[in-house]
């Protein structure tokens, strides 16, 4: 099977960042890159031809931090985002409508409620959810995915009673009488969240679940994404991937970033090498452990600086320093990569300390240790990461969705970091891989690229414009750097001879349009291993 692309702007993202006009592909691999005449010679005259007519061809986007397994059930869930729903009342109405068509006892899973945050008054309360769905267990995820809201039936199935103590690293919000009020923060959400996912898998059965995985993969392909790292694989996530893979329903590559038994559970077993068989197939891979260093609720693990110069430590980390060190060291002894979620500046320090120690105790040539998010890091921490060879896995679309809020938070709390400091990160020499964190931020790489280049948020504010990077720099973070974060740069991430033909046809070259218009660029075709897996306008 041969394929020939000609007449385009082929953004190779190779070491010289060459732009050429053509690419030839044979049996899923790139066999020639160059001008049209050169690439024509590399294949037979009857190769399938794609005339790019000036459109751009880029490497398929790699999304190293994406909660794919959590969005797989979206078609069977209730969309609880506000907006479009009108506040809490709108969400409760949507839950009631879902309950009306649902057999008693069947779980209702809501996604994306954003009314909670730090204001408990906006939380969905247990009694309110009981009224909306008196005969069904209900679990509504907060948009942060660091909390959920549950009714009485869901609490009962999750084993949460009045006497259940708060787990370490989590809190059961309680009313004045001491009863669980409905909101479960961080680790406290694990049992309800996991029970909901478990029940969905069991009720829908393997074929439907595999079909949902395939649908979700096709949504990602429609945005040009050809591989994802699932940033918390719990046992249920691993199960759905295997169901899909066995049935040939995995059209993209998924890297399983192993967590524990529950979304925020400690990945002790993973660090001890229990999942070395996660390299299941060419499409379903493993080799990386994910852990959370700090929570969102009630606060990131942060050192704040007050106006009088005094410092205050807030936000309890999930692990003591020695505990995180041990997890990372154990993982290293099994040859595993580690990715640590860090939002606050103190969490970032703890992760860097762990990586420094592991390289002393279990030195490895190229371990590609990762810090996820790095939201409130400063220049010194970037340089420290660079000197340790630690990669930063960042998500530019957060600038679009919550950028101004992050900036206000840093300013209010005297934190010496800038919102998504892309210019500074690249200048510090640290390798930055860009992804989405979907569903916590929008999934589209072109929207993220738009944010990194234009620095414009959803409401039109320009956030820290001095941190803008060029479209070509941004594309590199979404392709070759993201591939490297997943140990895939030898096979994808650039358009070079010998690599897999994971390619995306874009209506325009992002480096030739005004920054504000990057998000208007259309993904027209997506290829995985030289096979057309998405085409604009093609029947699903
Ligand atoms: Zn995440």
PDB file of C-alpha atoms and ligand atoms in Angstrom, residues 65 67 373 437, ligand 1:
ATOM      1  CA  UNK A  65      -1.787  13.764  29.359  1.00  0.00           C
ATOM      2  CA  UNK A  67      -8.063  11.241  30.717  1.00  0.00           C
ATOM      3  CA  UNK A 373       1.046  20.676  34.796  1.00  0.00           C
ATOM      4  CA  UNK A 437      -5.734  17.061  30.289  1.00  0.00           C
TER       5      UNK A 437
HETATM    6 ZN1  LIG B   1      -4.898  15.186  34.534  1.00  0.00          ZN
END
